[in-house]
PDB file of C-alpha atoms in Angstrom:
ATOM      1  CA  UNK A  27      -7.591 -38.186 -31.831  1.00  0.00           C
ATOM      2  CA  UNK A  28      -7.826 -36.078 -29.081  1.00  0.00           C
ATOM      3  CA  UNK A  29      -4.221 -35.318 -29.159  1.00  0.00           C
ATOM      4  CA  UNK A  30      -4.045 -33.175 -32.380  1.00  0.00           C
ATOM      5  CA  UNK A  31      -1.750 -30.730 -32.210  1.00  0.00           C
ATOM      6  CA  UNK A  32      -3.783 -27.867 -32.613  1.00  0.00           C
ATOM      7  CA  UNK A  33      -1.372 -25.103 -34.285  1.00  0.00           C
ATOM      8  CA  UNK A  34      -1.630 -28.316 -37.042  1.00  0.00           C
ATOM      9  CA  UNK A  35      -5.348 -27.622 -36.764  1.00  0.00           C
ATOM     10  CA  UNK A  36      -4.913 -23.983 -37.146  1.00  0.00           C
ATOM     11  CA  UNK A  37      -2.490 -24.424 -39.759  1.00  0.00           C
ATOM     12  CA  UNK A  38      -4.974 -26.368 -42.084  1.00  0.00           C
ATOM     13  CA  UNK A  39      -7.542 -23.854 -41.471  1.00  0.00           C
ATOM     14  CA  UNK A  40      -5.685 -21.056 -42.644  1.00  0.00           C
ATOM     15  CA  UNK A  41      -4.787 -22.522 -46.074  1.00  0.00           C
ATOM     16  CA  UNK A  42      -8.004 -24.146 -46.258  1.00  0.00           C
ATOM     17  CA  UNK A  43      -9.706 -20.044 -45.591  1.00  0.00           C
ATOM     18  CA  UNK A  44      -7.185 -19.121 -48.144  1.00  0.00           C
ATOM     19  CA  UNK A  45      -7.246 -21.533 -50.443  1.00  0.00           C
ATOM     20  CA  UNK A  46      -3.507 -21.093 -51.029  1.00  0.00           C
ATOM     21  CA  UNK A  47      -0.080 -22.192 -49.123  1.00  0.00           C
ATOM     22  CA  UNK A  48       1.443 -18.790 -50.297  1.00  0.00           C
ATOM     23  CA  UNK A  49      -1.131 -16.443 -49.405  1.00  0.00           C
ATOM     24  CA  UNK A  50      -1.842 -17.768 -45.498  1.00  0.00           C
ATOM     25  CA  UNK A  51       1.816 -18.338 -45.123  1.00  0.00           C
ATOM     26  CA  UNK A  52       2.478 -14.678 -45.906  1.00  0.00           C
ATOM     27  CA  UNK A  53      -0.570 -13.852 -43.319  1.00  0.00           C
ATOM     28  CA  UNK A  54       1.125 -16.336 -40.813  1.00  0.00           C
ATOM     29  CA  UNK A  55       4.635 -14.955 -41.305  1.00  0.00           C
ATOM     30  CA  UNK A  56       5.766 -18.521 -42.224  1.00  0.00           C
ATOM     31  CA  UNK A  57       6.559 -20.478 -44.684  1.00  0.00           C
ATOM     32  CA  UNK A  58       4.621 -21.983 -47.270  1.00  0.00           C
ATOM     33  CA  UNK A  59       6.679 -24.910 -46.816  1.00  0.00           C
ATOM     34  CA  UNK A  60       5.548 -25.370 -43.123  1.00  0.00           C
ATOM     35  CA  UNK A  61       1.873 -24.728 -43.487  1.00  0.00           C
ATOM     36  CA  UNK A  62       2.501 -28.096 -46.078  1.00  0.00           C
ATOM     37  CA  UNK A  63       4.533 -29.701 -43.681  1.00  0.00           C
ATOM     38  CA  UNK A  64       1.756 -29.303 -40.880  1.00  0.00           C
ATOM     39  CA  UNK A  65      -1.283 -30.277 -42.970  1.00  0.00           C
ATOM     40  CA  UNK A  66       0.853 -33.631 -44.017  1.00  0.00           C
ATOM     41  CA  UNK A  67       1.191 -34.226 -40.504  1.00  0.00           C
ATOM     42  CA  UNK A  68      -3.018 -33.978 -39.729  1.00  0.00           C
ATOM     43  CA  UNK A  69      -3.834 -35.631 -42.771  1.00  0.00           C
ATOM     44  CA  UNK A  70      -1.190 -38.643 -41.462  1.00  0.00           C
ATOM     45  CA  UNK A  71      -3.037 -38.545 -38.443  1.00  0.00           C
ATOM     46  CA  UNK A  72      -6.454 -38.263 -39.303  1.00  0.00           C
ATOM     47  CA  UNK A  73      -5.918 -40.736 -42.616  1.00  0.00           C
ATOM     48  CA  UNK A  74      -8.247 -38.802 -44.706  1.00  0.00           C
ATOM     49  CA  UNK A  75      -7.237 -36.318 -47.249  1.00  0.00           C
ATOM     50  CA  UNK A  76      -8.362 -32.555 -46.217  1.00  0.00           C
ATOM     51  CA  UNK A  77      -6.946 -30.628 -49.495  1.00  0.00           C
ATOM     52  CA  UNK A  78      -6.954 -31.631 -52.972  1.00  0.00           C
ATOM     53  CA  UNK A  79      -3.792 -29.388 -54.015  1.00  0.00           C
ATOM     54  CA  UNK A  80      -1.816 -29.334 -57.665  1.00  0.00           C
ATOM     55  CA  UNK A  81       0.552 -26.592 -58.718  1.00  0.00           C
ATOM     56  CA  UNK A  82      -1.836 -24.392 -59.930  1.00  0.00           C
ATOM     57  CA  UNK A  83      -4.771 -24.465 -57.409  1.00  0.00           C
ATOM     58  CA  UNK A  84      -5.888 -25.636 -53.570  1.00  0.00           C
ATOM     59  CA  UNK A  85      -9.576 -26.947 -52.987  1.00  0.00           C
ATOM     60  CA  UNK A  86     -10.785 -28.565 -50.243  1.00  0.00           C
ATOM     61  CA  UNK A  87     -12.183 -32.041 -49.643  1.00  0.00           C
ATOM     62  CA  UNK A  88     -15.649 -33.111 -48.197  1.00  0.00           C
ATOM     63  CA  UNK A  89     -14.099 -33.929 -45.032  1.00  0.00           C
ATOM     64  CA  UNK A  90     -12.037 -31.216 -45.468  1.00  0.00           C
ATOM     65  CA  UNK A  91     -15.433 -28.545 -45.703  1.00  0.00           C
ATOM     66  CA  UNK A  92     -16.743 -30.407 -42.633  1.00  0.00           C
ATOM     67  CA  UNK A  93     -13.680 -29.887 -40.034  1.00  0.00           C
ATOM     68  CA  UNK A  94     -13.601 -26.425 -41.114  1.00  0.00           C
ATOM     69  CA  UNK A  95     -16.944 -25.909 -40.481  1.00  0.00           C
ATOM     70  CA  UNK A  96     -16.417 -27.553 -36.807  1.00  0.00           C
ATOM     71  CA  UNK A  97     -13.004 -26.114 -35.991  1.00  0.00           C
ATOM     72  CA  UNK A  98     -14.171 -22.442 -37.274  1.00  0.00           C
ATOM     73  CA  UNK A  99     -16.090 -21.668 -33.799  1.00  0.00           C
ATOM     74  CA  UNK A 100     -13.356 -23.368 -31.519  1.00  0.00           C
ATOM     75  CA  UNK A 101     -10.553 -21.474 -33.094  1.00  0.00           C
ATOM     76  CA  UNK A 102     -12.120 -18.349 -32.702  1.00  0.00           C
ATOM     77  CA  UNK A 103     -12.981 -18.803 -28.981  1.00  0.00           C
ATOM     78  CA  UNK A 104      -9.466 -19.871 -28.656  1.00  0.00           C
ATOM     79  CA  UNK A 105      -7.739 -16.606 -30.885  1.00  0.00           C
ATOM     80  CA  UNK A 106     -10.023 -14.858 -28.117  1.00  0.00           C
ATOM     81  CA  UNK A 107      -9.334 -16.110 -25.177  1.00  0.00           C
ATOM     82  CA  UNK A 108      -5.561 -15.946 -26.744  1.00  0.00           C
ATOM     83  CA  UNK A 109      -6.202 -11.331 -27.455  1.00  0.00           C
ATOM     84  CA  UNK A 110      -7.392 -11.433 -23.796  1.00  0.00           C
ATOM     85  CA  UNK A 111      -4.417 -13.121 -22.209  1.00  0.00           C
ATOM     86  CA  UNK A 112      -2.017 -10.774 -24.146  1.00  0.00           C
ATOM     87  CA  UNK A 113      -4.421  -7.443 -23.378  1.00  0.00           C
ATOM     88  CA  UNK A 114      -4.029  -7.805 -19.582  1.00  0.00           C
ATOM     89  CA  UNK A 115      -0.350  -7.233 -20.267  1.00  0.00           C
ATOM     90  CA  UNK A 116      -1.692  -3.502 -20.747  1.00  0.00           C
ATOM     91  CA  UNK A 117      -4.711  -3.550 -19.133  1.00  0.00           C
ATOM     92  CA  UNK A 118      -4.472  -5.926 -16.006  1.00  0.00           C
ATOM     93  CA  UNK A 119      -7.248  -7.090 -14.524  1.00  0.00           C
ATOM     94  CA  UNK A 120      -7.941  -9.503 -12.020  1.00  0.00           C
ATOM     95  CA  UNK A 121      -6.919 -10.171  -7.792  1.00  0.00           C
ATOM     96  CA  UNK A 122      -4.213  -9.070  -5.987  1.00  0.00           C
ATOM     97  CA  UNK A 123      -3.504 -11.229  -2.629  1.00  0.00           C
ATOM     98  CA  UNK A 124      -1.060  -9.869  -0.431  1.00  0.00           C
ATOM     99  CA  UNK A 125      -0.003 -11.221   2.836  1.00  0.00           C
ATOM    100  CA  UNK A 126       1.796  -8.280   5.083  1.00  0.00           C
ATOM    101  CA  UNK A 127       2.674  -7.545   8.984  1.00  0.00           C
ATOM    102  CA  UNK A 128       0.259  -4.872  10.802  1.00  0.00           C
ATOM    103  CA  UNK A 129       2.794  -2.406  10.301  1.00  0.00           C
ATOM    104  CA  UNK A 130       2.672  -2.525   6.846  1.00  0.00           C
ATOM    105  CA  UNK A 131      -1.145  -2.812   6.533  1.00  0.00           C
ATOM    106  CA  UNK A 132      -1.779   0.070   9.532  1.00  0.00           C
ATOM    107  CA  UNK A 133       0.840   2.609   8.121  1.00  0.00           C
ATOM    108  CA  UNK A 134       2.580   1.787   4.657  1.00  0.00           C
ATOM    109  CA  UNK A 135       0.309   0.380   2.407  1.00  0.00           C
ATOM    110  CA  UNK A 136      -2.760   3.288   3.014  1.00  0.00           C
ATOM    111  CA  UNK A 137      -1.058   6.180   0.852  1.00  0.00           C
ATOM    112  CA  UNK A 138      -0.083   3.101  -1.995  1.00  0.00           C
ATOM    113  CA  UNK A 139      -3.232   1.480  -2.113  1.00  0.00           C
ATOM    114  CA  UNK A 140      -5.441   4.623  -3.515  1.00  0.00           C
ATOM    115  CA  UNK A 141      -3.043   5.657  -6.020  1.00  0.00           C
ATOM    116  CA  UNK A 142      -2.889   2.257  -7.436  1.00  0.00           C
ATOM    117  CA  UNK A 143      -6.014   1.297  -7.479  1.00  0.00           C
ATOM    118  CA  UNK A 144      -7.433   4.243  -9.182  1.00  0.00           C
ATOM    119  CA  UNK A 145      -4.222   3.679 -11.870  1.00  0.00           C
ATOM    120  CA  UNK A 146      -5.767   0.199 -12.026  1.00  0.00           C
ATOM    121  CA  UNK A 147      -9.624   0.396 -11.591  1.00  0.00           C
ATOM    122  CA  UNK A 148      -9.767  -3.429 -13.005  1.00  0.00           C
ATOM    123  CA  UNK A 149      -7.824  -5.160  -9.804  1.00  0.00           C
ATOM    124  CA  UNK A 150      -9.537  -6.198  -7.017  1.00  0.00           C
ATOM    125  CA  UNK A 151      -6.716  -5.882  -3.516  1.00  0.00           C
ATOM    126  CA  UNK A 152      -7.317  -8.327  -1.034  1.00  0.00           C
ATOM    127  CA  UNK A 153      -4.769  -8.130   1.887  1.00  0.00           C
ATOM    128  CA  UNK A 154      -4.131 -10.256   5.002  1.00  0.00           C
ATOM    129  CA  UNK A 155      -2.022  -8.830   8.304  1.00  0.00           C
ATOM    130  CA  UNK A 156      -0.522 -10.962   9.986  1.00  0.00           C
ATOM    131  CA  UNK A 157       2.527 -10.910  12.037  1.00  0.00           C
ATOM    132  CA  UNK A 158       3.587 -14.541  11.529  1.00  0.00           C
ATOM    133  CA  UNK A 159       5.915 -15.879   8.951  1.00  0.00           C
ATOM    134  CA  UNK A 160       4.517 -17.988   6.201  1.00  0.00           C
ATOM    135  CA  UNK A 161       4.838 -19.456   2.705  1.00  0.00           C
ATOM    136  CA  UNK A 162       3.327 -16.724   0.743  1.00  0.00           C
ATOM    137  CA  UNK A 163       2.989 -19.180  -2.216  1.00  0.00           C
ATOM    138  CA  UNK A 164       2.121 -22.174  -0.371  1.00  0.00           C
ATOM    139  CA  UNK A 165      -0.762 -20.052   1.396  1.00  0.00           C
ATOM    140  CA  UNK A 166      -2.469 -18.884  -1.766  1.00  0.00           C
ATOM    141  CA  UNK A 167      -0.767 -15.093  -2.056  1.00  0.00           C
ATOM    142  CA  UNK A 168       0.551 -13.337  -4.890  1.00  0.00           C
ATOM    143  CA  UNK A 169       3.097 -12.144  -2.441  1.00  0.00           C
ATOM    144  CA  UNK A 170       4.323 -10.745   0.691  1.00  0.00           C
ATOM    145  CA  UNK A 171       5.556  -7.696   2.690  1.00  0.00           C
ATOM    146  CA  UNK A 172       8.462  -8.567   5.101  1.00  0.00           C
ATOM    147  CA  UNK A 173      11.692  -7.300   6.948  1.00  0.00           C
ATOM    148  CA  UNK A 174      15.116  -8.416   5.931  1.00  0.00           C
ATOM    149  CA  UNK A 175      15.866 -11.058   8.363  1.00  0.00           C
ATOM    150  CA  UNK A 176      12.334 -12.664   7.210  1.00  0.00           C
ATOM    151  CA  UNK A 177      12.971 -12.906   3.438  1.00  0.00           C
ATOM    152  CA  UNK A 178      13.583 -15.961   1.595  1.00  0.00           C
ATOM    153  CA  UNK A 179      16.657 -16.341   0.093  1.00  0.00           C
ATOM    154  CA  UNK A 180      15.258 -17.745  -3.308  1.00  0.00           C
ATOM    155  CA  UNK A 181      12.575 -14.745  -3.369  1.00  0.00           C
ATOM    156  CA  UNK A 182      12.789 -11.137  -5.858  1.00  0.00           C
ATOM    157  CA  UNK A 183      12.289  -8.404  -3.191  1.00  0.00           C
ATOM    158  CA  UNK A 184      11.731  -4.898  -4.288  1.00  0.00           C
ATOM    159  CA  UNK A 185      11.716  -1.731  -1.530  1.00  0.00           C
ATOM    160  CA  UNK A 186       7.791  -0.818  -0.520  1.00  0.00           C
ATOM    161  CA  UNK A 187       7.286   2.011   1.799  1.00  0.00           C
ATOM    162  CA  UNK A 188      10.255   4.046   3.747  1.00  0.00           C
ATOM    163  CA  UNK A 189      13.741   2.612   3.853  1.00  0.00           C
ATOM    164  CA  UNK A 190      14.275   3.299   7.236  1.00  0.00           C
ATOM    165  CA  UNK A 191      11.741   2.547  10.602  1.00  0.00           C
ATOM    166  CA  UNK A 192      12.740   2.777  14.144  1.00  0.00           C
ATOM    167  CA  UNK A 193      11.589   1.032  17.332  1.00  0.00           C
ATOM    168  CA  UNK A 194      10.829   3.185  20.343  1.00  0.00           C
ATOM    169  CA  UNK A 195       9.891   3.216  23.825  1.00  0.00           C
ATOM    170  CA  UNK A 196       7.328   4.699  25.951  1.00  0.00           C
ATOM    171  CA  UNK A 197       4.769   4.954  28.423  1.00  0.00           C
ATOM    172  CA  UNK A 198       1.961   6.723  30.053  1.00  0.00           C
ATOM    173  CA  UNK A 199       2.639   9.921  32.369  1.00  0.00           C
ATOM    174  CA  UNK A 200       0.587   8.205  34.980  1.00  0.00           C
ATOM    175  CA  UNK A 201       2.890   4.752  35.132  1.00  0.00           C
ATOM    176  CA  UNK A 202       6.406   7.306  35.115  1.00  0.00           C
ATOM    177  CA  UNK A 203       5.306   9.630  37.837  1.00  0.00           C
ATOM    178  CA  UNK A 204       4.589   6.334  40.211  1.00  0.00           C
ATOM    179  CA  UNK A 205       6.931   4.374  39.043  1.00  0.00           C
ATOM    180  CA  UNK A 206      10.185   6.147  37.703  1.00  0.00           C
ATOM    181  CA  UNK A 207      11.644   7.164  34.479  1.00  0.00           C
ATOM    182  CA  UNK A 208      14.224   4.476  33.494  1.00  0.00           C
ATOM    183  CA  UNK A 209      17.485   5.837  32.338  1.00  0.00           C
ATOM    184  CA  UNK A 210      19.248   2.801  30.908  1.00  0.00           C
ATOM    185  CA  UNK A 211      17.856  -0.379  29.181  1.00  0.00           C
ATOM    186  CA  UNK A 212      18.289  -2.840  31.792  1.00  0.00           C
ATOM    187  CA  UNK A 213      16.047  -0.493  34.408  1.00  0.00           C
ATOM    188  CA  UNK A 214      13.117  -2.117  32.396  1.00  0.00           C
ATOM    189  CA  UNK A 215      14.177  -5.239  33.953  1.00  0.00           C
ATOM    190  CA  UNK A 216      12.232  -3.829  36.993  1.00  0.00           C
ATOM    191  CA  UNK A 217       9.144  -2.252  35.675  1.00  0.00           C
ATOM    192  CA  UNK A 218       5.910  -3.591  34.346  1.00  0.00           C
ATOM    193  CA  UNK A 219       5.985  -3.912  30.102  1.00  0.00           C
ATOM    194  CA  UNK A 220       3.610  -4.565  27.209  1.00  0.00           C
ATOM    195  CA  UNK A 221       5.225  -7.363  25.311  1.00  0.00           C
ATOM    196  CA  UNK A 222       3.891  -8.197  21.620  1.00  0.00           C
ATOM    197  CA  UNK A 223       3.263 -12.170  21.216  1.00  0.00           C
ATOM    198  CA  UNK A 224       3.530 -13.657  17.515  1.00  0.00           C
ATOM    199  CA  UNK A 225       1.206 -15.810  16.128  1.00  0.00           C
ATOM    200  CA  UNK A 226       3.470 -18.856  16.748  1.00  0.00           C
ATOM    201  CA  UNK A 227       3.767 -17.579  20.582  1.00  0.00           C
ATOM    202  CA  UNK A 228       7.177 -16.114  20.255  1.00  0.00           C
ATOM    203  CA  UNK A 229       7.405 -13.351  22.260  1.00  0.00           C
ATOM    204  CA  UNK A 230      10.947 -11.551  21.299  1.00  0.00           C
ATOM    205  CA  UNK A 231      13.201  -9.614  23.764  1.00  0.00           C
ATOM    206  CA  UNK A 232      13.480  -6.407  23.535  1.00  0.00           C
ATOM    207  CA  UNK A 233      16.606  -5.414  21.476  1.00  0.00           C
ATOM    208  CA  UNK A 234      18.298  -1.359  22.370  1.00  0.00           C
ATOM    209  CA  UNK A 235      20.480   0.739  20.274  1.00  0.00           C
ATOM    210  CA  UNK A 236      22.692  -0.846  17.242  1.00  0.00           C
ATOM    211  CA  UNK A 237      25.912  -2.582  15.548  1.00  0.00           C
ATOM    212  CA  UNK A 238      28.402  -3.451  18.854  1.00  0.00           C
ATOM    213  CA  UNK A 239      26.219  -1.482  21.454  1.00  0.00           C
ATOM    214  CA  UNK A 240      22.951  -3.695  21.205  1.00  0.00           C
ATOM    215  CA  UNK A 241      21.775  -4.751  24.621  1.00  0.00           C
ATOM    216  CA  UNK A 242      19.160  -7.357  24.576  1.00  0.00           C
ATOM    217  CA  UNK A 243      16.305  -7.267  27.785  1.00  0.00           C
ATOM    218  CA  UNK A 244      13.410  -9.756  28.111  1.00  0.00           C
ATOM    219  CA  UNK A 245      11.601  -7.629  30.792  1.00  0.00           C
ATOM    220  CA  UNK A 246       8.315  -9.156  32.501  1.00  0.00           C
ATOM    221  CA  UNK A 247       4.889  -8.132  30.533  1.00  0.00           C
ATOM    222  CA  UNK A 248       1.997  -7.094  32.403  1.00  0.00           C
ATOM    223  CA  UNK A 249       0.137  -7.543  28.972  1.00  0.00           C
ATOM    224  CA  UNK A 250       1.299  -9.983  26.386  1.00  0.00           C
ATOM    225  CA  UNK A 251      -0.902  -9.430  23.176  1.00  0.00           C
ATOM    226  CA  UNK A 252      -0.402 -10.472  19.298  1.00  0.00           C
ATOM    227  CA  UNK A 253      -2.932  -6.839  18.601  1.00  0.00           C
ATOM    228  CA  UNK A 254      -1.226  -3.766  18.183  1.00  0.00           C
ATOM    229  CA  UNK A 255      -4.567  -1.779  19.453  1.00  0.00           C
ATOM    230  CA  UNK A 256      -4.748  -3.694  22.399  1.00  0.00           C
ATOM    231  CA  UNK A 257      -1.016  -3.310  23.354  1.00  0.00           C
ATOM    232  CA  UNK A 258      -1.244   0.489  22.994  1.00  0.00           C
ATOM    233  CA  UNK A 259      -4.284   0.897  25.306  1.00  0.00           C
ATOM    234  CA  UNK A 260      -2.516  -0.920  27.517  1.00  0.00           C
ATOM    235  CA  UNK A 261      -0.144   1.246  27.778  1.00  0.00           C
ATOM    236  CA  UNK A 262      -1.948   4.567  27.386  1.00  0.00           C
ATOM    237  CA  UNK A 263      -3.588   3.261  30.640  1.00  0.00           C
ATOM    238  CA  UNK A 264      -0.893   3.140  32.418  1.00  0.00           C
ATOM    239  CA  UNK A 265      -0.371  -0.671  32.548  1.00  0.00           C
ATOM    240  CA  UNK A 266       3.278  -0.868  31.971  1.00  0.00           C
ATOM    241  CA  UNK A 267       6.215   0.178  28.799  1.00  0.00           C
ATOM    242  CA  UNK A 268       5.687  -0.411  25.425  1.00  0.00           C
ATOM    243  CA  UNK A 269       8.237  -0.966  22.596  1.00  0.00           C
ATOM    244  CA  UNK A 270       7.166  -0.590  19.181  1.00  0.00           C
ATOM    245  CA  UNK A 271       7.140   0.472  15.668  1.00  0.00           C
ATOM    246  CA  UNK A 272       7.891   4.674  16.296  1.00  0.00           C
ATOM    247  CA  UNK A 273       4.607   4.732  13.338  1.00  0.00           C
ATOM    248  CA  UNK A 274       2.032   3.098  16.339  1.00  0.00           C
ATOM    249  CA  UNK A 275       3.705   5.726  19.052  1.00  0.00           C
ATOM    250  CA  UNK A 276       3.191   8.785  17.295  1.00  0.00           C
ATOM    251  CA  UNK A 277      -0.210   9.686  17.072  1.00  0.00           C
ATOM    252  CA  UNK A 278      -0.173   8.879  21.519  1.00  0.00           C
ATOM    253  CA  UNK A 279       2.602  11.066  21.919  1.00  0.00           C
ATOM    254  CA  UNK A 280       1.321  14.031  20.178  1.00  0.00           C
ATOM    255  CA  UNK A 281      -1.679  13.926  22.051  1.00  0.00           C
ATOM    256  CA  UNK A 282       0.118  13.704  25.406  1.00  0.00           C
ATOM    257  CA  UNK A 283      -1.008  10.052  26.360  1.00  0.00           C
ATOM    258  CA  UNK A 284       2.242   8.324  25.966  1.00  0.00           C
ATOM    259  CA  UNK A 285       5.994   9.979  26.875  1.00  0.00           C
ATOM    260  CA  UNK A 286       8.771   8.959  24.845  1.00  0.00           C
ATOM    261  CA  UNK A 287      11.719   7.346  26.835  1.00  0.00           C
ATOM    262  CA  UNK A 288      15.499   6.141  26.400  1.00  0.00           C
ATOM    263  CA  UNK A 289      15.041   7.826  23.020  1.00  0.00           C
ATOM    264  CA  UNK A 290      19.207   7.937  23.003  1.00  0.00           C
ATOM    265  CA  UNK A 291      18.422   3.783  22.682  1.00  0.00           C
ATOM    266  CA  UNK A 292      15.588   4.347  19.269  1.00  0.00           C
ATOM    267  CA  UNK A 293      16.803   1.565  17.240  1.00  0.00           C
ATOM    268  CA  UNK A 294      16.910   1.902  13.263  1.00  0.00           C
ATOM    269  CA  UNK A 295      16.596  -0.869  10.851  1.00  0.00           C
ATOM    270  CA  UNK A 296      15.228  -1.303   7.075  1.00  0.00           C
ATOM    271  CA  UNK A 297      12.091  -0.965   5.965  1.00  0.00           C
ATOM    272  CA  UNK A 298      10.171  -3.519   4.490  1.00  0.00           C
ATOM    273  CA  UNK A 299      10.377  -5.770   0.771  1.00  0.00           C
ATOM    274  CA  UNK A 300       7.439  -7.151  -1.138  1.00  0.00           C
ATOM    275  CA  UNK A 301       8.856 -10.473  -2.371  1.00  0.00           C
ATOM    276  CA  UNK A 302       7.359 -12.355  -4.915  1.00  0.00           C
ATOM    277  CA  UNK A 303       8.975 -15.999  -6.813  1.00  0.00           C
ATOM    278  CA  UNK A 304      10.213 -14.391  -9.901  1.00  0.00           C
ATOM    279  CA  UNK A 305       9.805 -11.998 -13.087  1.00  0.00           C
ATOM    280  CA  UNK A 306       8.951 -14.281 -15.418  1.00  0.00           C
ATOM    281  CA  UNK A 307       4.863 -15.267 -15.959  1.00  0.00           C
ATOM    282  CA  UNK A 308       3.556 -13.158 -13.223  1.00  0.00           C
ATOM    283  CA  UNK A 309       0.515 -12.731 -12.448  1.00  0.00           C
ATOM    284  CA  UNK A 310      -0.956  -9.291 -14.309  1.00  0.00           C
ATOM    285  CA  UNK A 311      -1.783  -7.827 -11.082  1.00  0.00           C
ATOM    286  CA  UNK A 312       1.065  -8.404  -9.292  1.00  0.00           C
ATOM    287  CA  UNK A 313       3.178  -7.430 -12.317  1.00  0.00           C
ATOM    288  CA  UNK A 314       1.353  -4.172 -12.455  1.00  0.00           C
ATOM    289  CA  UNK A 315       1.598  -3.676  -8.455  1.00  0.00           C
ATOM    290  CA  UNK A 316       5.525  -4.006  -9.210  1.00  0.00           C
ATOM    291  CA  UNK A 317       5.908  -1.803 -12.110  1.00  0.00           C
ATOM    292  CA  UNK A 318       3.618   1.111  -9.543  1.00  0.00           C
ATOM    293  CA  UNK A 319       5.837   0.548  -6.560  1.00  0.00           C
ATOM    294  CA  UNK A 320       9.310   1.167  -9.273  1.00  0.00           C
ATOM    295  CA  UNK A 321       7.827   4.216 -10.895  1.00  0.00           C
ATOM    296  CA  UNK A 322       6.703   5.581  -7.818  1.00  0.00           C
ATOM    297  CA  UNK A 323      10.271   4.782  -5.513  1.00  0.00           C
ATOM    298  CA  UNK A 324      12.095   6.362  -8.697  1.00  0.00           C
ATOM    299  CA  UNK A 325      13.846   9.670  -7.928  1.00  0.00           C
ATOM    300  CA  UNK A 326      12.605  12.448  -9.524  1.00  0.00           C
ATOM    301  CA  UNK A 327      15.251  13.637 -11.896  1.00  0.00           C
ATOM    302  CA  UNK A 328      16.122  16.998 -11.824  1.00  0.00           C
TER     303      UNK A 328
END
């Protein structure tokens, strides 16, 4: 018996509250008809009679009383659990797993995070940075922050952050003055660089400039590091060139520890998505984190 359908169950208590077809159907919004049709089917499957009914009256049985009594506390935990479901719909509540690359977590996600959170006091935001690609889903996350070439093809991605980064070059005063300023891509062929490794030990060339001018190097690294904080002490101490996100440059070249160089070969590209599997059933959190990021990329009208 463990199988009863329980809006049957529900059904039956309704009229049997009521004691009328009419009155709990017009409660329900349904039919009289089906709250009949409903309580014929438990009563089939039970094989005891719940409701004595006639045309002029509903009463229930003895083992009618007695499953009412029992089903009373379970339906209410149930109509409960059922308000709090739908109420996170307006008040969300719950963990938001992200997995994003450093750039995003370093420089993107800082000024989004304390707006949202204070929108949303209820959400918890746990994030992971990491470089690497992986299955978002697969690895337990709500979603992910990546660049275009990186996105799934079966994934929703929504803009997060600015819609266009560069890549630039540069290097410590100290390594320029002894060992030259290079002038063209290929002269980093001959000096010393600070290469970033990924996670799966992919180590990318370099790529300069854009569209039918690209020139592709894969110099020689003095330091070859998957840690963005290591790779730029490198090179503030004079260890070699570094190519990066402009974001990790800026804060060494305004202090005069790094020189920007080929800056006619900055490259531009996108900025990054947060992709998620679809809009349908979504978690509340992440649902809410989506709704934030649209109201807050929308132009202000004017």
């Amino acid at each position: 018996m463990n199988d009863l359908p329980l809006a049957d169950l529900d059904a039956f208590a309704a009229v049997a509250r009521e004691r009328s077809f009419r009155t709990a159907a017009k409660k329900r919004g349904v039919s009289a008809s089906a709250l009949s049709e409903a309580l014929r089917r438990l009563e089939s499957r039970l094989g005891v009679r719940l409701l004595n009914r006639t045309t002029r009256s509903v009463t229930v049985t003895e083992a009618g009383r007695r499953l009412v009594e029992r089903l009373a506390p379970a339906l209410g935990e149930i109509a409960g659990a059922l308000d709090q479901a739908a109420s996170e719909i307006d008040n969300p509540a719950g963990t938001l797993r992200l997995n994003v690359p450093t750039i995003v977590a370093r420089e993107i996600l800082p000024p989004i995070v304390g707006p949202f959170l204070q929108a949303r006091p209820a959400i918890t935001l746990e994030v992971t940075a990491e470089d690497g690609f992986i299955d978002v889903l697969a690895a337990g996350f709500d979603a992910g922050v990546r660049y275009e070439e990186r996105l799934e093809k079966d994934m929703i991605a929504i803009p997060i952050g600015p819609r266009v980064q560069r890549y630039a070059t540069a290097a410590a005063p100290a390594y320029l003055a002894r060992r030259g300023v290079p002038q063209h891509p290929r002269d980093i062929l001959d000096h010393a660089t600070i290469r970033h490794r990924f996670q799966n030990g992919i180590a990318l060339p370099w790529e300069f400039g854009e569209g039918e001018t690209t020139i592709t190097v894969a110099p020689p690294a003095t330091v070859l590091a998957n840690t963005i904080d290591l790779e730029i002490s490198a090179a503030v101490a004079g260890l070699g060139i570094i190519r990066t996100f402009e974001e990790f440059l800026v804060p060494e070249i305004k202090a005069g520890r790094l020189v920007p160089i080929l800056e006619e070969w900055v490259t531009s590209f996108p900025g990054p998505y947060l992709y998620y599997a679809g809009r349908r059933h979504m978690p509340p959190p992440l649902r809410a984190f989506v709704d934030f990021l649209k109201v807050r990329q929308r132009p202000l009208s004017r």
